[in-house]
CSV table of C-alpha atoms in Angstrom, one decimal:
chain,number,residue,atom,x,y,z
X,52,MET,CA,136.1,99.1,49.9
X,53,THR,CA,134.3,101.6,51.2
X,54,SER,CA,130.9,100.7,49.9
X,55,SER,CA,131.3,96.8,51.3
X,56,SER,CA,132.8,98.2,54.4
X,57,SER,CA,130.1,100.7,55.1
X,58,SER,CA,127.5,98.0,54.4
X,59,SER,CA,128.8,95.0,56.5
X,60,GLN,CA,128.9,98.2,59.5
X,61,THR,CA,125.2,98.5,59.1
X,62,PHE,CA,124.4,94.5,58.5
X,63,GLN,CA,126.4,94.4,61.9
X,64,SER,CA,125.3,96.6,63.9
X,65,PHE,CA,121.6,95.7,62.6
X,66,GLN,CA,122.4,92.4,64.3
X,67,ALA,CA,123.8,94.1,67.4
X,68,GLY,CA,120.8,95.7,68.1
X,69,LYS,CA,118.8,93.3,66.9
X,70,ARG,CA,120.4,91.3,69.9
X,71,LEU,CA,119.7,93.9,72.3
X,72,ALA,CA,116.0,93.6,71.3
X,73,HIS,CA,116.5,90.0,72.3
X,74,THR,CA,117.5,91.8,75.9
X,75,ARG,CA,114.1,93.7,76.3
X,76,PRO,CA,110.0,91.9,75.6
X,77,GLU,CA,109.0,95.3,73.8
X,78,GLY,CA,112.6,94.0,71.0
X,79,LEU,CA,110.6,90.4,71.2
X,80,ARG,CA,107.5,92.0,70.6
X,81,ALA,CA,108.9,94.1,67.4
X,82,ASP,CA,110.3,91.2,66.2
X,83,ALA,CA,107.5,88.5,65.7
X,84,LEU,CA,105.8,91.6,64.4
X,85,MET,CA,107.6,91.3,62.0
X,86,GLU,CA,108.1,87.5,61.4
X,87,GLU,CA,106.0,86.7,58.1
X,88,ASP,CA,104.5,83.5,59.7
X,89,VAL,CA,104.7,83.4,62.4
X,90,ALA,CA,102.6,81.1,65.1
X,91,TRP,CA,100.7,83.1,67.6
X,92,SER,CA,101.1,83.4,71.2
X,93,HIS,CA,98.7,85.0,74.5
X,94,GLU,CA,101.8,86.2,75.0
X,95,PHE,CA,102.3,88.5,72.0
X,96,ASP,CA,98.7,88.1,70.4
X,97,GLY,CA,96.7,88.1,73.4
X,98,GLU,CA,95.8,92.5,72.8
X,99,ARG,CA,95.5,92.2,69.5
X,100,ASP,CA,92.6,93.3,68.2
X,101,GLY,CA,89.8,91.5,65.5
X,102,ASP,CA,90.7,88.3,63.4
X,103,GLN,CA,94.6,87.3,62.7
X,104,PHE,CA,95.3,86.9,58.9
X,105,ASP,CA,98.4,85.6,56.0
X,106,ARG,CA,100.5,87.8,54.7
X,107,SER,CA,98.6,87.2,51.2
X,108,GLU,CA,96.1,87.7,53.0
X,109,ARG,CA,96.7,90.8,54.1
X,110,VAL,CA,97.4,92.6,51.1
X,111,ALA,CA,94.3,91.1,49.3
X,112,LEU,CA,91.1,93.4,48.3
X,113,ARG,CA,88.7,92.9,50.8
X,114,ARG,CA,85.1,93.8,50.0
X,115,VAL,CA,83.6,95.1,52.7
X,116,ALA,CA,79.6,94.7,53.4
X,117,GLY,CA,77.4,97.4,54.2
X,118,LEU,CA,78.9,99.7,52.2
X,119,SER,CA,77.3,102.8,49.9
X,120,THR,CA,79.0,105.8,48.0
X,121,GLU,CA,74.9,107.5,48.8
X,122,LEU,CA,74.7,110.4,51.6
X,123,GLU,CA,73.5,108.6,54.4
X,124,ASP,CA,75.9,106.1,54.9
X,125,VAL,CA,78.4,109.7,54.9
X,126,THR,CA,77.6,111.3,56.5
X,127,GLU,CA,77.6,108.1,59.3
X,128,VAL,CA,81.4,108.2,59.2
X,129,GLU,CA,81.1,111.4,59.7
X,130,TYR,CA,78.6,110.9,63.3
X,131,ARG,CA,80.9,108.4,64.3
X,132,GLN,CA,84.7,110.5,63.9
X,133,LEU,CA,82.0,113.4,66.0
X,134,ARG,CA,81.5,111.0,68.7
X,135,LEU,CA,84.9,111.5,69.5
X,136,GLU,CA,84.6,114.6,71.2
X,137,ARG,CA,84.4,114.7,74.9
X,138,VAL,CA,83.1,117.8,75.8
X,139,VAL,CA,82.4,118.6,79.3
X,140,LEU,CA,78.5,120.8,79.6
X,141,VAL,CA,78.3,124.0,82.1
X,142,GLY,CA,76.1,126.7,82.2
X,143,VAL,CA,75.0,129.5,84.6
X,144,TRP,CA,71.6,129.6,86.9
X,145,THR,CA,70.4,133.0,86.7
X,146,SER,CA,66.5,132.0,87.6
X,147,GLY,CA,63.5,129.2,87.8
X,148,THR,CA,64.2,126.3,90.7
X,149,ALA,CA,67.0,124.3,90.4
X,150,GLN,CA,65.7,121.9,89.1
X,151,ASP,CA,64.3,124.2,86.1
X,152,ALA,CA,68.5,124.5,85.8
X,153,GLU,CA,68.4,121.2,85.3
X,154,ASN,CA,66.4,120.6,83.7
X,155,SER,CA,68.0,123.5,80.8
X,156,LEU,CA,71.7,121.1,80.8
X,157,ALA,CA,70.3,117.7,80.0
X,158,GLU,CA,68.5,119.4,77.4
X,159,LEU,CA,72.3,120.5,76.2
X,160,ALA,CA,73.2,116.9,76.9
X,161,ALA,CA,70.4,116.2,74.6
X,162,LEU,CA,71.8,118.5,72.1
X,163,ALA,CA,75.4,117.2,72.2
X,164,GLU,CA,74.8,114.2,71.9
X,165,THR,CA,73.3,114.8,68.8
X,166,ALA,CA,76.2,116.3,67.3
X,167,GLY,CA,78.1,113.2,67.9
X,168,ALA,CA,80.3,114.0,71.6
X,169,VAL,CA,79.8,112.3,74.5
X,170,VAL,CA,78.8,113.5,77.9
X,171,LEU,CA,81.5,113.9,80.4
X,172,ASP,CA,80.1,116.3,82.5
X,173,GLY,CA,77.9,119.5,83.7
X,174,VAL,CA,78.4,121.7,86.0
X,175,ILE,CA,75.8,124.0,86.6
X,176,GLN,CA,77.6,128.4,88.7
X,177,ARG,CA,74.1,130.1,90.4
X,178,ARG,CA,74.8,133.4,89.8
X,179,ASP,CA,72.5,136.8,89.6
X,180,LYS,CA,73.4,137.2,86.1
X,181,PRO,CA,76.5,135.3,83.1
X,182,ASP,CA,80.0,137.5,84.5
X,183,ALA,CA,81.4,139.4,80.8
X,184,ALA,CA,84.8,138.4,81.0
X,185,THR,CA,84.4,134.7,81.2
X,186,TYR,CA,80.6,133.7,82.0
X,187,ILE,CA,81.1,132.4,85.4
X,188,GLY,CA,83.5,134.3,86.5
X,189,SER,CA,87.2,133.4,86.8
X,190,GLY,CA,87.2,131.5,90.5
X,191,LYS,CA,85.0,129.6,88.6
X,192,ALA,CA,86.8,129.8,84.9
X,193,ASP,CA,90.3,128.0,86.8
X,194,GLU,CA,87.6,124.6,88.6
X,195,LEU,CA,86.3,124.5,85.4
X,196,ARG,CA,89.9,124.2,84.1
X,197,ASP,CA,90.6,121.5,86.8
X,198,ILE,CA,87.5,119.7,86.0
X,199,VAL,CA,88.3,119.7,81.9
X,200,LEU,CA,92.2,117.8,83.2
X,201,GLU,CA,90.7,115.3,85.3
X,202,THR,CA,88.5,114.1,82.8
X,203,ALA,CA,91.0,114.8,79.5
X,204,ALA,CA,87.9,117.1,77.4
X,205,ASP,CA,88.8,119.0,74.3
X,206,THR,CA,85.7,120.8,74.5
X,207,VAL,CA,83.3,122.6,76.6
X,208,ILE,CA,80.2,123.7,76.3
X,209,CYS,CA,78.4,126.3,77.5
X,210,ASP,CA,74.4,126.8,77.7
X,211,GLY,CA,74.0,130.1,76.8
X,212,GLU,CA,75.1,132.4,73.7
X,213,LEU,CA,78.5,133.3,74.8
X,214,SER,CA,79.8,137.5,74.0
X,215,PRO,CA,83.4,136.6,71.8
X,216,GLY,CA,85.2,138.4,74.4
X,217,GLN,CA,83.6,135.6,76.5
X,218,LEU,CA,85.1,132.6,74.2
X,219,ILE,CA,87.9,134.1,74.0
X,220,GLN,CA,89.2,134.9,77.7
X,221,LEU,CA,87.2,131.8,79.0
X,222,GLU,CA,90.1,129.6,76.3
X,223,ASP,CA,92.8,131.0,77.6
X,224,VAL,CA,91.3,129.8,80.9
X,225,VAL,CA,90.8,126.1,80.4
X,226,LYS,CA,93.1,125.7,78.1
X,227,VAL,CA,90.4,123.8,74.9
X,228,LYS,CA,88.2,124.4,72.3
X,229,VAL,CA,84.6,127.3,73.9
X,230,ILE,CA,81.7,126.3,71.9
X,231,ASP,CA,78.2,127.7,73.1
X,232,ARG,CA,74.8,126.8,72.6
X,233,THR,CA,73.8,128.8,69.5
X,234,ALA,CA,77.3,127.0,68.2
X,235,LEU,CA,76.8,124.0,68.7
X,236,ILE,CA,72.5,124.5,67.3
X,237,LEU,CA,73.9,125.3,64.8
X,238,ASP,CA,76.3,122.5,63.6
X,239,ILE,CA,73.5,120.2,63.8
X,240,PHE,CA,71.6,121.8,61.6
X,241,ALA,CA,74.6,122.1,59.0
X,242,GLN,CA,74.3,118.2,59.6
X,243,HIS,CA,71.1,118.0,59.0
X,244,ALA,CA,70.1,119.9,56.1
X,245,LYS,CA,69.7,118.1,53.7
X,246,SER,CA,67.7,119.5,50.5
X,247,ARG,CA,69.2,122.8,49.1
X,248,GLU,CA,66.7,125.2,50.9
X,249,GLY,CA,67.8,123.7,53.5
X,250,LYS,CA,71.6,124.2,53.7
X,251,ALA,CA,71.5,127.0,52.2
X,252,GLN,CA,69.2,128.5,54.9
X,253,VAL,CA,72.2,127.0,57.5
X,254,ALA,CA,74.9,128.4,55.7
X,255,LEU,CA,73.3,131.8,56.0
X,256,ALA,CA,72.5,131.5,59.4
X,257,GLN,CA,76.2,130.3,60.2
X,258,MET,CA,77.5,133.6,58.5
X,259,GLN,CA,75.0,135.2,61.2
X,260,TYR,CA,77.3,133.6,63.7
X,261,MET,CA,80.4,134.1,62.5
X,262,LEU,CA,80.5,137.6,61.8
X,263,PRO,CA,81.1,139.5,64.6
X,264,ARG,CA,82.9,136.5,66.1
X,265,LEU,CA,86.4,136.2,63.5
X,266,ARG,CA,89.5,135.6,65.0
X,267,GLY,CA,92.4,137.4,63.2
X,268,TRP,CA,95.6,135.7,64.2
X,269,GLY,CA,99.9,136.2,63.6
X,270,GLN,CA,100.1,137.7,59.8
X,271,SER,CA,96.5,137.8,59.6
X,272,LEU,CA,96.2,141.1,60.9
X,273,SER,CA,98.6,142.8,58.6
X,274,ARG,CA,97.3,145.9,56.3
X,275,GLN,CA,97.3,145.4,52.3
X,276,MET,CA,99.4,148.1,50.9
X,277,GLY,CA,96.9,150.9,48.8
X,278,GLY,CA,95.9,150.8,45.8
X,279,GLY,CA,95.9,153.3,42.6
X,280,SER,CA,97.8,155.4,40.6
X,281,GLY,CA,100.1,156.1,42.6
X,282,GLY,CA,103.0,154.2,42.6
X,283,ILE,CA,104.5,151.5,43.9
X,284,ALA,CA,103.3,151.9,48.2
X,285,THR,CA,103.2,155.3,47.9
X,286,ARG,CA,99.4,154.9,50.1
X,287,GLY,CA,98.9,154.7,53.4
X,288,PRO,CA,98.1,151.0,54.7
X,289,GLY,CA,95.0,148.6,52.8
X,290,GLU,CA,92.0,146.9,54.7
X,291,THR,CA,93.3,144.6,57.5
X,292,LYS,CA,93.2,140.6,56.6
X,293,ILE,CA,90.2,140.1,59.3
X,294,GLU,CA,87.9,142.9,56.9
X,295,THR,CA,88.9,141.0,53.8
X,296,ASP,CA,87.2,138.3,55.3
X,297,ARG,CA,84.6,140.2,57.4
X,298,ARG,CA,83.8,142.1,53.4
X,299,ARG,CA,83.5,138.1,52.2
X,300,ILE,CA,81.2,136.6,54.0
X,301,ARG,CA,78.9,139.7,54.0
X,302,GLU,CA,79.1,139.2,50.1
X,303,LYS,CA,78.2,135.8,51.4
X,304,MET,CA,75.4,135.9,53.0
X,305,ALA,CA,73.6,138.9,51.3
X,306,LYS,CA,74.5,135.9,48.2
X,307,MET,CA,73.0,133.7,50.2
X,308,ARG,CA,69.8,135.9,50.7
X,309,ARG,CA,69.3,136.4,47.2
X,310,GLU,CA,69.2,132.1,46.6
X,311,ILE,CA,66.5,132.0,49.9
X,312,ALA,CA,64.6,134.1,47.9
X,313,HIS,CA,65.1,132.6,45.1
X,314,MET,CA,63.7,129.3,46.3
X,315,LYS,CA,60.5,130.9,48.4
X,316,THR,CA,59.2,131.5,45.4
X,317,GLY,CA,57.9,128.8,43.9
X,318,ARG,CA,56.9,127.9,48.3
X,319,GLU,CA,54.9,131.0,47.8
X,320,ILE,CA,53.4,129.8,44.0
X,321,LYS,CA,52.0,126.6,45.7
X,322,ARG,CA,50.9,128.1,48.5
X,323,ARG,CA,48.9,131.1,46.6
X,324,GLU,CA,47.6,128.4,44.6
X,325,ARG,CA,46.1,126.1,47.6
X,326,ARG,CA,44.5,129.3,48.5
X,327,ARG,CA,43.2,130.1,44.9
X,328,ASN,CA,41.3,126.5,45.0
X,329,LYS,CA,40.9,127.2,48.2
X,330,VAL,CA,41.9,124.6,49.8
X,331,PRO,CA,42.4,124.5,53.7
X,332,SER,CA,46.0,124.6,55.1
X,333,VAL,CA,47.0,122.7,59.0
X,334,ALA,CA,50.1,122.9,60.3
X,335,ILE,CA,52.7,121.1,63.0
X,336,ALA,CA,54.2,123.0,65.3
X,337,GLY,CA,55.9,121.5,67.8
X,338,TYR,CA,59.0,121.1,70.5
X,339,THR,CA,62.3,119.0,68.5
X,340,ASN,CA,61.3,115.5,69.5
X,341,ALA,CA,58.0,115.4,69.8
X,342,GLY,CA,56.7,113.4,67.0
X,343,LYS,CA,55.6,117.1,64.5
X,344,SER,CA,57.1,113.2,61.9
X,345,SER,CA,55.1,110.8,63.3
X,346,LEU,CA,52.4,112.4,63.7
X,347,LEU,CA,52.2,114.4,60.3
X,348,ASN,CA,53.4,109.9,59.0
X,349,ARG,CA,49.4,108.4,60.9
X,350,LEU,CA,47.6,111.1,59.9
X,351,THR,CA,47.9,111.5,56.1
X,352,GLY,CA,50.9,108.4,55.7
X,353,ALA,CA,53.1,110.8,54.7
X,354,GLY,CA,57.1,108.5,55.1
X,355,VAL,CA,58.2,111.4,57.1
X,356,LEU,CA,61.4,110.5,58.3
X,357,VAL,CA,61.0,109.5,61.9
X,358,GLU,CA,63.7,109.1,64.9
X,359,ASN,CA,64.5,110.5,68.1
X,360,ALA,CA,66.6,112.5,67.7
X,361,LEU,CA,67.0,116.6,68.5
X,362,PHE,CA,65.9,117.9,64.5
X,363,ALA,CA,65.9,115.1,63.1
X,364,THR,CA,64.2,116.0,60.4
X,365,LEU,CA,64.2,120.0,59.3
X,366,ASP,CA,62.6,120.3,55.8
X,367,PRO,CA,59.3,120.7,55.8
X,368,THR,CA,56.6,118.0,54.8
X,369,VAL,CA,53.6,119.3,52.6
X,370,ARG,CA,50.7,116.8,52.5
X,371,ARG,CA,46.9,116.7,51.8
X,372,ALA,CA,44.4,114.6,53.8
X,373,GLU,CA,40.9,115.2,54.5
X,374,THR,CA,38.4,115.2,57.0
X,375,PRO,CA,35.7,112.2,57.7
X,376,SER,CA,33.6,114.1,56.4
X,377,GLY,CA,35.2,114.4,52.5
X,378,ARG,CA,37.0,117.9,52.9
X,379,SER,CA,40.3,118.0,51.8
X,380,TYR,CA,42.9,120.4,53.7
X,381,THR,CA,47.1,120.5,53.4
X,382,LEU,CA,48.9,119.4,56.4
X,383,ALA,CA,52.6,121.6,56.3
X,384,ASP,CA,55.4,119.7,59.0
X,385,THR,CA,57.5,122.9,59.8
X,386,VAL,CA,60.8,122.9,62.0
X,387,GLY,CA,61.2,122.1,65.6
X,388,PHE,CA,61.2,124.6,67.7
X,389,VAL,CA,64.2,124.9,70.7
X,390,ARG,CA,64.2,127.0,74.3
X,391,HIS,CA,66.6,129.5,73.5
X,392,LEU,CA,66.4,129.3,69.7
X,393,PRO,CA,69.2,131.5,68.0
X,394,HIS,CA,67.6,134.1,66.3
X,395,HIS,CA,70.2,133.5,63.5
X,396,LEU,CA,67.8,130.3,62.7
X,397,VAL,CA,64.4,131.7,63.1
X,398,GLU,CA,65.3,134.9,60.3
X,399,ALA,CA,67.4,132.4,58.3
X,400,PHE,CA,63.8,129.9,58.4
X,401,ARG,CA,61.8,132.9,59.1
X,402,SER,CA,60.3,131.3,55.0
X,403,THR,CA,59.5,127.9,56.0
X,404,MET,CA,58.3,128.8,59.2
X,405,GLU,CA,55.4,131.1,57.5
X,406,GLU,CA,54.1,128.0,56.6
X,407,VAL,CA,52.7,128.9,60.7
X,408,GLY,CA,51.1,131.7,59.2
X,409,ASP,CA,49.6,131.0,56.7
X,410,SER,CA,47.6,128.2,58.1
X,411,ASP,CA,44.1,128.3,59.0
X,412,LEU,CA,45.0,126.3,61.9
X,413,ILE,CA,47.7,124.9,64.3
X,414,LEU,CA,48.7,122.1,65.6
X,415,HIS,CA,51.0,122.7,68.4
X,416,VAL,CA,52.8,118.8,69.5
X,417,VAL,CA,53.9,119.0,73.4
X,418,ASP,CA,55.8,116.2,74.7
X,419,GLY,CA,53.3,114.5,77.5
X,420,SER,CA,56.4,112.3,78.4
X,421,HIS,CA,59.0,115.3,79.1
X,422,PRO,CA,59.7,116.6,81.8
X,423,ALA,CA,58.8,119.7,81.8
X,424,PRO,CA,56.0,119.9,79.1
X,425,GLU,CA,54.9,123.6,80.2
X,426,GLU,CA,58.5,124.5,79.7
X,427,GLN,CA,58.2,123.1,76.0
X,428,LEU,CA,54.7,125.1,75.1
X,429,ALA,CA,55.9,128.2,76.6
X,430,ALA,CA,59.1,127.8,74.2
X,431,VAL,CA,57.5,126.9,70.4
X,432,ARG,CA,54.9,129.7,71.6
X,433,GLU,CA,58.2,132.3,71.7
X,434,VAL,CA,58.7,131.0,68.5
X,435,ILE,CA,55.6,131.3,67.0
X,436,LYS,CA,54.7,135.0,67.9
X,437,ASP,CA,58.1,136.2,66.1
X,438,VAL,CA,56.9,134.7,62.7
X,439,GLY,CA,53.3,136.4,64.0
X,440,ALA,CA,51.3,133.3,64.0
X,441,THR,CA,49.4,134.4,66.5
X,442,ASP,CA,46.1,135.3,65.3
X,443,VAL,CA,45.8,131.2,64.0
X,444,PRO,CA,44.0,128.5,65.8
X,445,GLU,CA,45.3,126.6,68.1
X,446,ILE,CA,45.1,122.8,68.7
X,447,VAL,CA,47.6,121.4,71.3
X,448,VAL,CA,47.9,118.2,70.3
X,449,ILE,CA,49.4,115.9,74.0
X,450,ASN,CA,51.8,113.6,71.9
X,451,LYS,CA,53.1,109.9,73.2
X,452,ALA,CA,50.2,110.0,75.6
X,453,ASP,CA,51.4,105.6,76.3
X,454,ALA,CA,54.3,106.5,77.8
X,455,ALA,CA,53.3,109.9,79.7
X,456,ASP,CA,52.1,109.9,83.3
X,457,PRO,CA,48.9,110.3,83.2
X,458,LEU,CA,48.9,112.6,86.3
X,459,VAL,CA,50.6,114.8,83.4
X,460,LEU,CA,48.6,114.1,81.5
X,461,GLN,CA,44.8,115.4,83.1
X,462,ARG,CA,47.6,118.8,84.1
X,463,LEU,CA,47.9,119.7,80.7
X,464,LEU,CA,44.4,119.5,80.3
X,465,ARG,CA,43.1,121.0,82.3
X,466,ILE,CA,45.3,124.0,82.3
X,467,GLU,CA,44.8,123.6,77.6
X,468,LYS,CA,41.4,123.7,77.3
X,469,HIS,CA,41.6,123.5,73.6
X,470,SER,CA,43.4,119.9,73.8
X,471,ILE,CA,43.1,117.2,73.3
X,472,ALA,CA,45.8,113.6,74.5
X,473,VAL,CA,46.6,110.7,71.5
X,474,SER,CA,49.8,108.4,70.6
X,475,ALA,CA,51.2,109.1,67.0
X,476,ARG,CA,52.3,105.6,67.8
X,477,THR,CA,49.8,104.3,69.4
X,478,GLY,CA,46.7,105.8,67.1
X,479,GLN,CA,45.4,106.1,70.1
X,480,GLY,CA,43.2,109.6,69.7
X,481,ILE,CA,44.0,109.9,66.7
X,482,PRO,CA,40.3,109.4,64.9
X,483,GLU,CA,38.9,112.5,67.9
X,484,LEU,CA,41.4,114.7,66.3
X,485,LEU,CA,40.6,114.7,63.0
X,486,ALA,CA,37.1,115.1,64.3
X,487,LEU,CA,38.1,117.9,65.9
X,488,ILE,CA,40.3,119.3,62.5
X,489,ASP,CA,36.7,119.1,60.9
X,490,SER,CA,35.3,120.7,63.0
X,491,GLU,CA,38.4,124.0,63.9
X,492,LEU,CA,39.0,124.4,60.6
X,493,PRO,CA,36.6,127.1,59.3
X,494,ARG,CA,34.1,126.5,56.5
X,495,PRO,CA,32.5,128.1,53.3
X,496,ALA,CA,30.5,130.6,54.7
X,497,VAL,CA,26.8,130.4,52.3
X,498,GLU,CA,24.9,126.9,52.3
X,499,ILE,CA,23.2,126.8,49.0
X,500,GLU,CA,20.4,124.5,47.2
X,501,ALA,CA,21.2,124.0,44.3
X,502,LEU,CA,19.7,121.0,41.1
X,503,VAL,CA,22.9,121.2,38.8
X,504,PRO,CA,22.3,119.9,35.3
X,505,TYR,CA,25.0,116.9,34.3
X,506,THR,CA,26.0,118.8,31.6
X,507,HIS,CA,27.7,120.8,33.9
X,508,GLY,CA,29.4,118.4,36.8
X,509,LYS,CA,33.1,120.3,36.7
X,510,LEU,CA,30.6,122.2,39.9
X,511,VAL,CA,29.8,119.0,41.4
X,512,ALA,CA,33.3,118.4,41.6
X,513,ARG,CA,34.4,121.9,43.0
X,514,ALA,CA,31.9,121.4,45.6
X,515,HIS,CA,33.5,118.5,46.8
X,516,THR,CA,36.8,120.6,47.0
X,517,GLU,CA,36.6,123.4,47.5
X,518,GLY,CA,33.1,123.3,50.1
X,519,GLU,CA,31.5,121.5,52.3
X,520,VAL,CA,28.9,118.8,50.8
X,521,ILE,CA,25.7,118.4,53.0
X,522,SER,CA,23.6,116.4,51.2
X,523,GLU,CA,23.5,114.7,47.1
X,524,GLU,CA,20.9,113.4,45.4
X,525,HIS,CA,21.6,112.1,41.1
X,526,THR,CA,17.4,112.8,40.4
X,527,ALA,CA,16.5,112.7,36.6
X,528,GLU,CA,17.1,116.7,35.6
X,529,GLY,CA,20.8,116.4,37.2
X,530,THR,CA,22.4,116.5,40.6
X,531,LEU,CA,20.5,118.1,43.5
X,532,LEU,CA,23.2,119.4,45.8
X,533,LYS,CA,23.5,121.1,49.0
X,534,ALA,CA,26.1,122.5,50.4
X,535,ARG,CA,28.2,125.2,51.9
X,536,VAL,CA,30.9,127.1,49.6
X,537,ASN,CA,32.4,129.8,49.5
X,538,GLU,CA,30.6,133.3,47.2
X,539,GLU,CA,32.3,133.2,44.6
X,540,LEU,CA,31.0,128.5,43.3
X,541,ALA,CA,27.7,129.9,45.2
X,542,ALA,CA,27.6,132.7,42.3
X,543,GLU,CA,28.0,129.6,40.0
X,544,LEU,CA,25.3,127.4,41.1
X,545,ALA,CA,22.9,130.0,41.4
X,546,PRO,CA,21.3,129.7,38.6
X,547,TYR,CA,20.6,126.0,39.2
X,548,ALA,CA,18.5,126.8,42.7
X,549,PRO,CA,15.6,125.4,42.5
X,550,ALA,CA,12.4,127.7,42.6
X,551,PRO,CA,11.2,128.4,46.4
X,552,ALA,CA,7.7,126.7,46.4
X,553,LEU,CA,4.4,128.5,46.2
């Protein structure tokens, strides 16, 4: 009996609530949405997103075209999620001109967009040096908080590497997440790393950055009880939780370094094999998004990913190529550089950057259409100096000549004495660049002439691969060869040298 009256009361309450809802526009909309078959009306359905379906169609499984389980599509989904992050940029102008400071902040904006953020605003503070407490000073930090509230941003990105104390104090003022330039670049590298070695190098750099910035919250600062055989709770306090986290990170870093060293072995074996075969090597280095991969594809047809984005390719690619005279050499595409490249990345990617230091020639690619190409040149040369490749000959390749200002090209060609303007997209200047590479590659030291019997054709083949063939003639006795070769091959060809004429 009680149950029946309760059900009746519930039904009456529902009907009363339904009649009350009909007195309000919101109630009308709710009732309309609850109906299974309802006629479309502009009042209720005008703001609906997408196509409307019957109930049977709504509950049915529908195939969505264009989806895949491959990593590239998953990455795209991650990008769409990251694009929800709304950021405000802030920089400190300590030296140079106002244009230099604006260019640096514009590059930070490009990095933020590459990481998947929407840039809402950017501000610069003129100071002699960054504030030790809040990076921009307490008064400007309050103004930054007002900008964050006005734009409804959820992240602040600083154009510099902040200390752990600066991060904490600036976050306390602006009340949103604060990251610095280093963390932003590490995030981009983590998104773009594809190979096992690249992922390990990025993970090591991230742990190096994170170690001094660990924070303890509440119970995470509590101490563990001491161990040993002294009985229950008889020892003094042990490690705190944050100390335990730091120790575990150090252990992971040590393990990661061992793994990277092990993976480095394969690269060194290939490098030693090229040295043994006396194959010259050319390394492509340059600022990120300067067109290094495009140039590699143009010179060798490598088919490397080309994208108008910062740090689109991180994994080095080595391809074999030939000069116009027929000499073989290897061409290596390296990771892109950027101004203030975090030293964590330089250390983690040192094994990759060794391709530059061990090369016989560096093609230093610079974006001729960039507003400040001289700054790109200086930033890349600073990293080249860090990896100890200052003694390697360098050709400055001014790329994107088809989109660059002719006056800028003339200025760069005048400043950089050993330079050439090309366009990897159109092929402009590529034949001249190949001829320049041919002339700059180290040449074998010994010039020799020999009549090699046909039974020793391997020596002729080695002359083609390891040396530079000047002339070749097939005679009845054998191959009359004139070439420049290394000392080892010259010693093997010496018995076949023709006798001097009397």
